[in-house]
Backbone as a printed PyTorch tensor [residue, N CA C, xyz], in Angstrom:
tensor([[[ 30.3750,  24.3250, -25.2320],
         [ 29.4410,  24.0070, -24.1720],
         [ 28.2470,  24.9510, -24.2890]],

        [[ 27.0640,  24.3830, -24.3830],
         [ 25.8210,  25.1540, -24.4490],
         [ 25.3180,  25.4050, -23.0260]],

        [[ 24.6260,  26.4960, -22.8350],
         [ 24.0920,  26.7770, -21.5050],
         [ 22.6230,  27.1800, -21.5950]],

        [[ 21.9020,  26.8500, -20.5540],
         [ 20.5060,  27.2620, -20.4070],
         [ 20.5000,  28.3550, -19.3460]],

        [[ 20.1080,  29.5430, -19.7650],
         [ 20.1350,  30.7110, -18.8830],
         [ 18.7540,  31.3500, -18.8100]],

        [[ 18.5640,  32.1400, -17.7950],
         [ 17.3280,  32.9070, -17.6550],
         [ 17.6280,  34.3820, -17.8390]],

        [[ 16.5840,  35.1440, -18.0510],
         [ 16.7280,  36.5940, -18.1830],
         [ 16.6590,  37.2300, -16.7940]],

        [[ 17.6940,  37.9480, -16.4430],
         [ 17.7500,  38.5990, -15.1290],
         [ 16.5860,  39.5790, -14.9520]],

        [[ 16.1710,  40.2050, -16.0520],
         [ 15.0580,  41.1620, -16.0110],
         [ 13.7700,  40.4570, -15.5740]],

        [[ 13.5560,  39.2300, -16.0680],
         [ 12.3640,  38.4750, -15.6840],
         [ 12.3990,  38.1470, -14.1910]],

        [[ 13.5540,  37.7390, -13.6920],
         [ 13.6790,  37.4520, -12.2580],
         [ 13.4240,  38.7180, -11.4420]],

        [[ 13.9090,  39.8630, -11.9290],
         [ 13.6950,  41.1270, -11.2260],
         [ 12.2090,  41.4970, -11.2010]],

        [[ 11.5280,  41.3470, -12.3230],
         [ 10.1030,  41.6870, -12.3950],
         [  9.2940,  40.8010, -11.4570]],

        [[  9.5930,  39.4950, -11.4650],
         [  8.8590,  38.5850, -10.5840],
         [  9.1770,  38.8740,  -9.1180]],

        [[ 10.4310,  39.2130,  -8.8210],
         [ 10.7970,  39.5520,  -7.4410],
         [ 10.0850,  40.8340,  -7.0090]],

        [[  9.9800,  41.8070,  -7.9070],
         [  9.2950,  43.0600,  -7.5770],
         [  7.8100,  42.8090,  -7.3190]],

        [[  7.1920,  41.9580,  -8.1270],
         [  5.7750,  41.6380,  -7.9170],
         [  5.5750,  40.9320,  -6.5790]],

        [[  6.4760,  40.0300,  -6.2560],
         [  6.3680,  39.3270,  -4.9740],
         [  6.6140,  40.2900,  -3.8140]],

        [[  7.5300,  41.2360,  -4.0200],
         [  7.7870,  42.2390,  -2.9820],
         [  6.5260,  43.0520,  -2.7020]],

        [[  5.8020,  43.4110,  -3.7410],
         [  4.5620,  44.1670,  -3.5420],
         [  3.5450,  43.3620,  -2.7360]],

        [[  3.4750,  42.0670,  -3.0010],
         [  2.5540,  41.2230,  -2.2420],
         [  2.9850,  41.1120,  -0.7780]],

        [[  4.2800,  41.0030,  -0.5570],
         [  4.7800,  40.9460,   0.8190],
         [  4.5970,  42.2980,   1.5030]],

        [[  4.7510,  43.3950,   0.7700],
         [  4.4930,  44.7250,   1.3350],
         [  3.0320,  44.8210,   1.7690]],

        [[  2.1310,  44.2150,   1.0050],
         [  0.7250,  44.1670,   1.4090],
         [  0.5420,  43.4180,   2.7230]],

        [[  1.3310,  42.3770,   2.9250],
         [  1.2770,  41.6440,   4.1980],
         [  1.7560,  42.5270,   5.3480]],

        [[  2.7690,  43.3460,   5.1090],
         [  3.2320,  44.2610,   6.1520],
         [  2.1870,  45.3380,   6.4360]],

        [[  1.4230,  45.7250,   5.4130],
         [  0.3270,  46.6700,   5.6590],
         [ -0.7330,  46.0470,   6.5660]],

        [[ -0.9350,  44.7420,   6.4110],
         [ -1.8790,  44.0600,   7.3000],
         [ -1.3570,  44.0600,   8.7350]],

        [[ -0.0580,  43.8990,   8.9010],
         [  0.5350,  43.9730,  10.2420],
         [  0.3060,  45.3650,  10.8240]],

        [[  0.5150,  46.3750,  10.0040],
         [  0.2990,  47.7500,  10.4630],
         [ -1.1710,  47.9760,  10.8240]],

        [[ -2.0710,  47.4130,  10.0440],
         [ -3.5040,  47.5900,  10.3230],
         [ -3.8920,  46.9460,  11.6560]],

        [[ -3.1480,  45.9190,  12.0590],
         [ -3.4580,  45.2650,  13.3340],
         [ -3.1440,  46.1460,  14.5400]],

        [[ -2.3150,  47.1680,  14.3350],
         [ -1.9660,  48.0410,  15.4600],
         [ -3.0790,  49.0330,  15.7910]],

        [[ -4.0620,  49.1420,  14.9040],
         [ -5.1710,  50.0650,  15.1680],
         [ -6.1000,  49.5230,  16.2340]],

        [[ -6.7830,  50.4180,  16.9330],
         [ -7.6780,  50.0180,  18.0180],
         [ -9.1110,  49.7570,  17.5510]],

        [[ -9.3890,  50.0370,  16.3030],
         [-10.7720,  49.9620,  15.8500],
         [-11.1180,  48.6380,  15.1600]],

        [[-10.3400,  47.5750,  15.3830],
         [-10.6370,  46.2930,  14.7530],
         [-11.3640,  45.3810,  15.7350]],

        [[-12.3830,  44.7080,  15.2210],
         [-13.0780,  43.7180,  16.0250],
         [-12.3430,  42.3790,  15.9640]],

        [[-12.7930,  41.4030,  16.7220],
         [-12.1080,  40.1110,  16.7420],
         [-12.1450,  39.4000,  15.3810]],

        [[-13.2340,  39.5340,  14.6500],
         [-13.3280,  38.8810,  13.3340],
         [-12.3590,  39.5160,  12.3440]],

        [[-12.2880,  40.8420,  12.3610],
         [-11.3460,  41.5290,  11.4730],
         [ -9.8990,  41.2100,  11.8400]],

        [[ -9.6080,  41.1520,  13.1200],
         [ -8.2570,  40.8240,  13.5660],
         [ -7.8600,  39.4310,  13.0970]],

        [[ -8.7490,  38.4730,  13.2620],
         [ -8.4780,  37.1030,  12.8030],
         [ -8.2890,  37.0650,  11.2880]],

        [[ -9.1040,  37.7990,  10.5710],
         [ -8.9940,  37.8540,   9.1100],
         [ -7.6440,  38.4360,   8.6810]],

        [[ -7.2410,  39.5400,   9.2910],
         [ -5.9720,  40.1850,   8.9280],
         [ -4.7850,  39.2980,   9.2680]],

        [[ -4.8320,  38.6740,  10.4410],
         [ -3.7240,  37.8020,  10.8380],
         [ -3.6140,  36.6160,   9.8910]],

        [[ -4.7310,  35.9930,   9.5580],
         [ -4.6730,  34.8330,   8.6610],
         [ -4.2180,  35.2430,   7.2610]],

        [[ -4.6730,  36.3840,   6.7630],
         [ -4.2370,  36.8430,   5.4390],
         [ -2.7460,  37.1690,   5.4370]],

        [[ -2.2620,  37.7580,   6.5230],
         [ -0.8410,  38.0860,   6.6290],
         [  0.0080,  36.8150,   6.6460]],

        [[ -0.3520,  35.8430,   7.4490],
         [  0.4160,  34.6020,   7.5510],
         [  0.4040,  33.8450,   6.2310]],

        [[ -0.7480,  33.7740,   5.6000],
         [ -0.8430,  33.0720,   4.3090],
         [ -0.0100,  33.7920,   3.2580]],

        [[ -0.0420,  35.1000,   3.2350],
         [  0.7600,  35.8600,   2.2750],
         [  2.2460,  35.6290,   2.4600]],

        [[  2.7070,  35.7110,   3.7190],
         [  4.1240,  35.4410,   3.9740],
         [  4.4870,  34.0010,   3.6190]],

        [[  3.5930,  33.0660,   3.9190],
         [  3.8470,  31.6450,   3.6640],
         [  4.0120,  31.3580,   2.1710]],

        [[  3.1390,  31.9310,   1.3530],
         [  3.1860,  31.6480,  -0.0810],
         [  4.2740,  32.4430,  -0.8090]],

        [[  4.4300,  33.7100,  -0.4720],
         [  5.2920,  34.5710,  -1.2650],
         [  6.6740,  34.8090,  -0.6750]],

        [[  6.8610,  34.5860,   0.6110],
         [  8.1500,  34.8130,   1.2490],
         [  9.2820,  33.9720,   0.6640]],

        [[  9.1420,  32.6460,   0.6050],
         [ 10.2270,  31.8280,   0.0420],
         [ 10.5120,  32.1580,  -1.4200]],

        [[  9.4680,  32.4120,  -2.1690],
         [  9.6220,  32.7470,  -3.5790],
         [ 10.4010,  34.0560,  -3.7400]],

        [[ 10.0950,  35.0380,  -2.8920],
         [ 10.8130,  36.3210,  -2.9400],
         [ 12.2960,  36.1370,  -2.6220]],

        [[ 12.6010,  35.3310,  -1.6210],
         [ 13.9930,  35.0940,  -1.2390],
         [ 14.7590,  34.4320,  -2.3820]],

        [[ 14.1660,  33.4280,  -3.0060],
         [ 14.8230,  32.7300,  -4.1170],
         [ 15.0420,  33.6830,  -5.2880]],

        [[ 14.0150,  34.4360,  -5.6520],
         [ 14.1390,  35.3470,  -6.7980],
         [ 15.1450,  36.4630,  -6.5320]],

        [[ 15.2030,  36.9510,  -5.3100],
         [ 16.1860,  37.9790,  -4.9810],
         [ 17.5990,  37.4300,  -5.1340]],

        [[ 17.8100,  36.2030,  -4.7080],
         [ 19.1090,  35.5710,  -4.8920],
         [ 19.4550,  35.3910,  -6.3590]],

        [[ 18.4610,  35.0630,  -7.1840],
         [ 18.7030,  34.8650,  -8.6160],
         [ 19.0550,  36.1690,  -9.3250]],

        [[ 18.5570,  37.2750,  -8.8260],
         [ 18.8670,  38.5740,  -9.4450],
         [ 20.3700,  38.8420,  -9.3930]],

        [[ 20.9970,  38.4620,  -8.2930],
         [ 22.4030,  38.7890,  -8.0730],
         [ 23.3600,  37.6420,  -8.3740]],

        [[ 22.8540,  36.5150,  -8.8700],
         [ 23.7350,  35.3760,  -9.1350],
         [ 23.9220,  35.1800, -10.6420]],

        [[ 24.7190,  34.2160, -10.9760],
         [ 24.9820,  33.8530, -12.3610],
         [ 23.6630,  33.4040, -13.0150]],

        [[ 23.4040,  33.8140, -14.2410],
         [ 22.1270,  33.5040, -14.8890],
         [ 22.0890,  32.1160, -15.5230]],

        [[ 23.1530,  31.3720, -15.4640],
         [ 23.1790,  30.0380, -16.0630],
         [ 22.5510,  29.0370, -15.1020]],

        [[ 21.5100,  28.3230, -15.5720],
         [ 20.8900,  27.2770, -14.7630],
         [ 21.6990,  25.9830, -14.8440]],

        [[ 22.1380,  25.6310, -16.0540],
         [ 23.0170,  24.4820, -16.2540],
         [ 23.6240,  24.5630, -17.6350]],

        [[ 24.6660,  23.7460, -17.8600],
         [ 25.3460,  23.6880, -19.1490],
         [ 25.3990,  22.2380, -19.6090]],

        [[ 25.5660,  22.0640, -20.9150],
         [ 25.6780,  20.7090, -21.4410],
         [ 26.5060,  20.7290, -22.7230]],

        [[ 27.0620,  19.5800, -23.0280],
         [ 27.7350,  19.3630, -24.3030],
         [ 27.4200,  17.9320, -24.7330]],

        [[ 28.1760,  17.3910, -25.6800],
         [ 27.8930,  16.0480, -26.1840],
         [ 28.1810,  14.9500, -25.1690]],

        [[ 28.9520,  15.2500, -24.1250],
         [ 29.3610,  14.2090, -23.1870],
         [ 28.7520,  14.3510, -21.7950]],

        [[ 28.4950,  15.5860, -21.3450],
         [ 28.0980,  15.8130, -19.9550],
         [ 27.0660,  16.9200, -19.8110]],

        [[ 26.4390,  16.8880, -18.6360],
         [ 25.6430,  18.0190, -18.1570],
         [ 26.3730,  18.5500, -16.9330]],

        [[ 26.5540,  19.8590, -16.8780],
         [ 27.1880,  20.4910, -15.7240],
         [ 26.1190,  21.3150, -15.0150]],

        [[ 25.8200,  20.9330, -13.7770],
         [ 24.7880,  21.6230, -13.0110],
         [ 25.3030,  22.9400, -12.4570]],

        [[ 24.4070,  23.7200, -11.9210],
         [ 24.7260,  25.0470, -11.3800],
         [ 25.7560,  24.9690, -10.2530]],

        [[ 25.7150,  23.8830,  -9.4900],
         [ 26.6510,  23.7360,  -8.3730],
         [ 27.9710,  23.0870,  -8.7930]],

        [[ 28.1520,  22.8340, -10.0960],
         [ 29.3940,  22.2720, -10.6020],
         [ 29.3980,  20.7650, -10.7640]],

        [[ 28.3270,  20.0890, -10.3790],
         [ 28.2470,  18.6410, -10.5110],
         [ 28.2430,  18.2640, -11.9850]],

        [[ 29.0420,  17.2730, -12.3290],
         [ 29.1710,  16.8090, -13.7070],
         [ 28.4380,  15.4800, -13.8340]],

        [[ 27.4770,  15.4080, -14.7510],
         [ 26.7150,  14.1810, -14.9760],
         [ 26.9350,  13.7450, -16.4170]],

        [[ 27.5880,  12.5970, -16.6420],
         [ 27.7940,  12.1300, -18.0130],
         [ 26.4790,  11.6580, -18.6380]],

        [[ 26.3170,  11.9190, -19.9270],
         [ 25.1100,  11.4880, -20.6310],
         [ 24.9640,   9.9710, -20.5660]],

        [[ 26.0730,   9.2620, -20.4930],
         [ 26.0150,   7.7960, -20.4730],
         [ 25.3530,   7.2630, -19.2030]],

        [[ 25.2970,   8.0610, -18.1440],
         [ 24.6450,   7.6110, -16.9120],
         [ 23.1760,   8.0260, -16.8370]],

        [[ 22.7020,   8.7910, -17.8240],
         [ 21.3100,   9.2600, -17.8220],
         [ 20.4450,   8.2480, -18.5550]],

        [[ 19.3840,   7.8110, -17.8910],
         [ 18.4650,   6.8540, -18.4840],
         [ 17.2920,   7.5530, -19.1700]],

        [[ 16.7570,   8.5870, -18.5180],
         [ 15.5760,   9.2760, -19.0390],
         [ 15.5710,  10.7200, -18.5520]],

        [[ 14.9790,  11.6140, -19.3640],
         [ 14.8560,  13.0260, -19.0040],
         [ 13.3760,  13.3870, -19.0000]],

        [[ 12.9110,  13.9560, -17.8950],
         [ 11.5090,  14.3410, -17.7650],
         [ 11.4070,  15.8090, -17.3560]],

        [[ 10.2990,  16.4070, -17.6990],
         [  9.9740,  17.7490, -17.2440],
         [  8.7910,  17.6450, -16.2960]],

        [[  8.9710,  18.0900, -15.0620],
         [  7.8840,  18.1140, -14.0850],
         [  7.3560,  19.5380, -14.0190]],

        [[  6.0830,  19.6830, -14.2540],
         [  5.4540,  21.0060, -14.2670],
         [  5.3210,  21.5560, -12.8480]],

        [[  5.0050,  22.8060, -12.7480],
         [  4.8160,  23.4790, -11.4730],
         [  3.6950,  22.7950, -10.6910]],

        [[  3.8960,  22.6820,  -9.3860],
         [  2.9050,  22.0180,  -8.5440],
         [  2.9780,  22.6010,  -7.1340]],

        [[  2.2710,  21.9780,  -6.2200],
         [  2.2880,  22.3730,  -4.8070],
         [  2.8690,  21.2160,  -4.0030]],

        [[  3.6460,  21.5290,  -2.9720],
         [  4.1660,  20.4730,  -2.1200],
         [  3.1930,  20.1950,  -0.9890]],

        [[  3.5700,  19.3000,  -0.0800],
         [  2.6440,  18.9300,   0.9920],
         [  2.3750,  20.0770,   1.9670]],

        [[  3.2070,  21.1040,   1.9570],
         [  3.0080,  22.2770,   2.8060],
         [  2.2880,  23.3960,   2.0550]],

        [[  1.7460,  23.0720,   0.8890],
         [  0.9910,  23.9930,   0.0450],
         [  1.8290,  25.1890,  -0.4190]],

        [[  3.0930,  24.9350,  -0.6900],
         [  3.9530,  25.9640,  -1.2690],
         [  4.2440,  25.5800,  -2.7130]],

        [[  4.5010,  26.5730,  -3.5360],
         [  4.7320,  26.3610,  -4.9500],
         [  6.0610,  25.6340,  -5.1950]],

        [[  6.0090,  24.5930,  -6.0220],
         [  7.2130,  23.8970,  -6.4690],
         [  7.4100,  24.2870,  -7.9290]],

        [[  8.5310,  24.9580,  -8.2480],
         [  8.7360,  25.3870,  -9.6260],
         [  8.9510,  24.2080, -10.5560]],

        [[  8.7480,  24.4030, -11.8540],
         [  9.0270,  23.3260, -12.7940],
         [ 10.4950,  22.9350, -12.7220]],

        [[ 10.7680,  21.6510, -12.9550],
         [ 12.1520,  21.1990, -12.9250],
         [ 12.3330,  20.0350, -13.8930]],

        [[ 13.5780,  19.8650, -14.3160],
         [ 13.9410,  18.7360, -15.1550],
         [ 14.4510,  17.6360, -14.2310]],

        [[ 13.9660,  16.4140, -14.4270],
         [ 14.4430,  15.2780, -13.6410],
         [ 15.2240,  14.3550, -14.5600]],

        [[ 16.4630,  14.1140, -14.1920],
         [ 17.3090,  13.1770, -14.9100],
         [ 17.2760,  11.8540, -14.1540]],

        [[ 16.6440,  10.8470, -14.7460],
         [ 16.6350,   9.5100, -14.1640],
         [ 17.9490,   8.8420, -14.5510]],

        [[ 18.7280,   8.4430, -13.5560],
         [ 20.0260,   7.8500, -13.8160],
         [ 19.9290,   6.3300, -13.8620]],

        [[ 20.9230,   5.6990, -14.4440],
         [ 20.9100,   4.2490, -14.6160],
         [ 21.0920,   3.4980, -13.3080]],

        [[ 21.5490,   4.1560, -12.2630],
         [ 21.6900,   3.4960, -10.9620],
         [ 20.4240,   3.6590, -10.1040]],

        [[ 19.2910,   3.9210, -10.7460],
         [ 17.9730,   4.0760, -10.1110],
         [ 17.8720,   5.2770,  -9.1710]],

        [[ 18.7270,   6.2520,  -9.3310],
         [ 18.5940,   7.5040,  -8.5960],
         [ 18.1810,   8.5860,  -9.5880]],

        [[ 18.0050,   9.7820,  -9.1120],
         [ 17.6300,  10.8800, -10.0060],
         [ 18.2860,  12.1680,  -9.5480]],

        [[ 18.4000,  13.0920, -10.4870],
         [ 18.9310,  14.4220, -10.2190],
         [ 17.9050,  15.4220, -10.7380]],

        [[ 17.5350,  16.3770,  -9.9040],
         [ 16.5780,  17.4040, -10.2980],
         [ 17.3150,  18.6930, -10.6420]],

        [[ 16.9360,  19.2860, -11.7660],
         [ 17.4950,  20.5730, -12.1790],
         [ 16.3670,  21.5970, -12.0630]],

        [[ 16.4440,  22.4390, -11.0540],
         [ 15.3880,  23.4000, -10.7650],
         [ 15.4460,  24.5810, -11.7320]],

        [[ 14.2690,  25.0980, -12.0970],
         [ 14.2090,  26.2530, -12.9990],
         [ 13.7210,  27.5160, -12.2870]],

        [[ 13.2900,  27.4080, -11.0430],
         [ 12.9530,  28.5670, -10.1930],
         [ 11.9010,  29.4950, -10.7970]],

        [[ 11.0360,  29.0180, -11.6550],
         [  9.9900,  29.8330, -12.2910],
         [ 10.5450,  30.9390, -13.1820]],

        [[ 11.7780,  30.8420, -13.6580],
         [ 12.3390,  31.9080, -14.4790],
         [ 12.4440,  31.5320, -15.9550]],

        [[ 11.9120,  30.3760, -16.3350],
         [ 11.8260,  30.0020, -17.7420],
         [ 10.3570,  29.9100, -18.1230]],

        [[ 10.0260,  30.3710, -19.3260],
         [  8.6400,  30.2820, -19.7920],
         [  8.3280,  28.8420, -20.1820]],

        [[  7.0640,  28.5440, -20.3880],
         [  6.6600,  27.1950, -20.8130],
         [  7.2910,  26.8290, -22.1480]],

        [[  7.3550,  27.7980, -23.0360],
         [  7.9720,  27.5660, -24.3430],
         [  9.4600,  27.2300, -24.1840]],

        [[ 10.1550,  27.9800, -23.3370],
         [ 11.5760,  27.7180, -23.1020],
         [ 11.7880,  26.3550, -22.4470]],

        [[ 10.9020,  25.9890, -21.5230],
         [ 11.0100,  24.6850, -20.8740],
         [ 10.8630,  23.5520, -21.8810]],

        [[  9.8390,  23.6390, -22.7320],
         [  9.6010,  22.5780, -23.7130],
         [ 10.7070,  22.5060, -24.7520]],

        [[ 11.1920,  23.6530, -25.1860],
         [ 12.2950,  23.6870, -26.1460],
         [ 13.5560,  23.0710, -25.5380]],

        [[ 13.8470,  23.4000, -24.2920],
         [ 15.0140,  22.8470, -23.6070],
         [ 14.8760,  21.3430, -23.4290]],

        [[ 13.6800,  20.8810, -23.0820],
         [ 13.4580,  19.4440, -22.9230],
         [ 13.7220,  18.7100, -24.2360]],

        [[ 13.2160,  19.2360, -25.3390],
         [ 13.4530,  18.6120, -26.6380],
         [ 14.9360,  18.5850, -26.9800]],

        [[ 15.6240,  19.6790, -26.7050],
         [ 17.0560,  19.7500, -26.9900],
         [ 17.8340,  18.7520, -26.1380]],

        [[ 17.5160,  18.6850, -24.8490],
         [ 18.2120,  17.7400, -23.9760],
         [ 17.9710,  16.2960, -24.4030]],

        [[ 16.7440,  15.9840, -24.7710],
         [ 16.4590,  14.6130, -25.2330],
         [ 17.1890,  14.3150, -26.5340]],

        [[ 17.2660,  15.2950, -27.4150],
         [ 17.9630,  15.1030, -28.6790],
         [ 19.4450,  14.8390, -28.4460]],

        [[ 20.0660,  15.6210, -27.5620],
         [ 21.4810,  15.4390, -27.2580],
         [ 21.6980,  14.0980, -26.5370]],

        [[ 20.7960,  13.7520, -25.6410],
         [ 20.9080,  12.4790, -24.9350],
         [ 20.8240,  11.2940, -25.8900]],

        [[ 20.0150,  11.4210, -26.9080],
         [ 19.8700,  10.3370, -27.8880],
         [ 20.9950,  10.3020, -28.9120]],

        [[ 21.9760,  11.1610, -28.7680],
         [ 23.1690,  11.0890, -29.6110],
         [ 23.1870,  12.0040, -30.7980]],

        [[ 22.2240,  12.9160, -30.9190],
         [ 22.1940,  13.8130, -32.0860],
         [ 23.2930,  14.8560, -32.0010]],

        [[ 23.7860,  15.1410, -30.8270],
         [ 24.8720,  16.1070, -30.6740],
         [ 24.3680,  17.5170, -30.5040]],

        [[ 25.2870,  18.3610, -30.0710],
         [ 24.9890,  19.7740, -29.8470],
         [ 25.2110,  20.5280, -31.1390]],

        [[ 24.2420,  21.3740, -31.4960],
         [ 24.3780,  22.1700, -32.7240],
         [ 25.1590,  23.4100, -32.4700]]])
């Protein structure tokens, strides 16, 4: 069984960078306690703080969880894909494999790149990568998954 894993060090570095950005948001909260701010500065600090927490807070929580969890995103062999939560998807039920690049959702939060498995029953399964795979790793994994899906087998 082959597995697609991420580097824990990369998740730690990204979590640390996000922590620094969130720490900056807490500094803005601290700056609001001063008496020397005018109404325009107060509005600016509050909006910057809320936007910072909105964009980086969920990402920090996810990355912190990834630091302490199993580094395997999913596994596969010639017959099945096994997702992180243990769900088993047979290759025979997969119609198409796509890679969706990073984007923004309707709430303007970052959506990490993910693999979408289009199933033959017109449903789909998304395999999230949580921003812990590089573009090169994503493309290489996509090629490998398509090759295995087309019957070439696992090397």
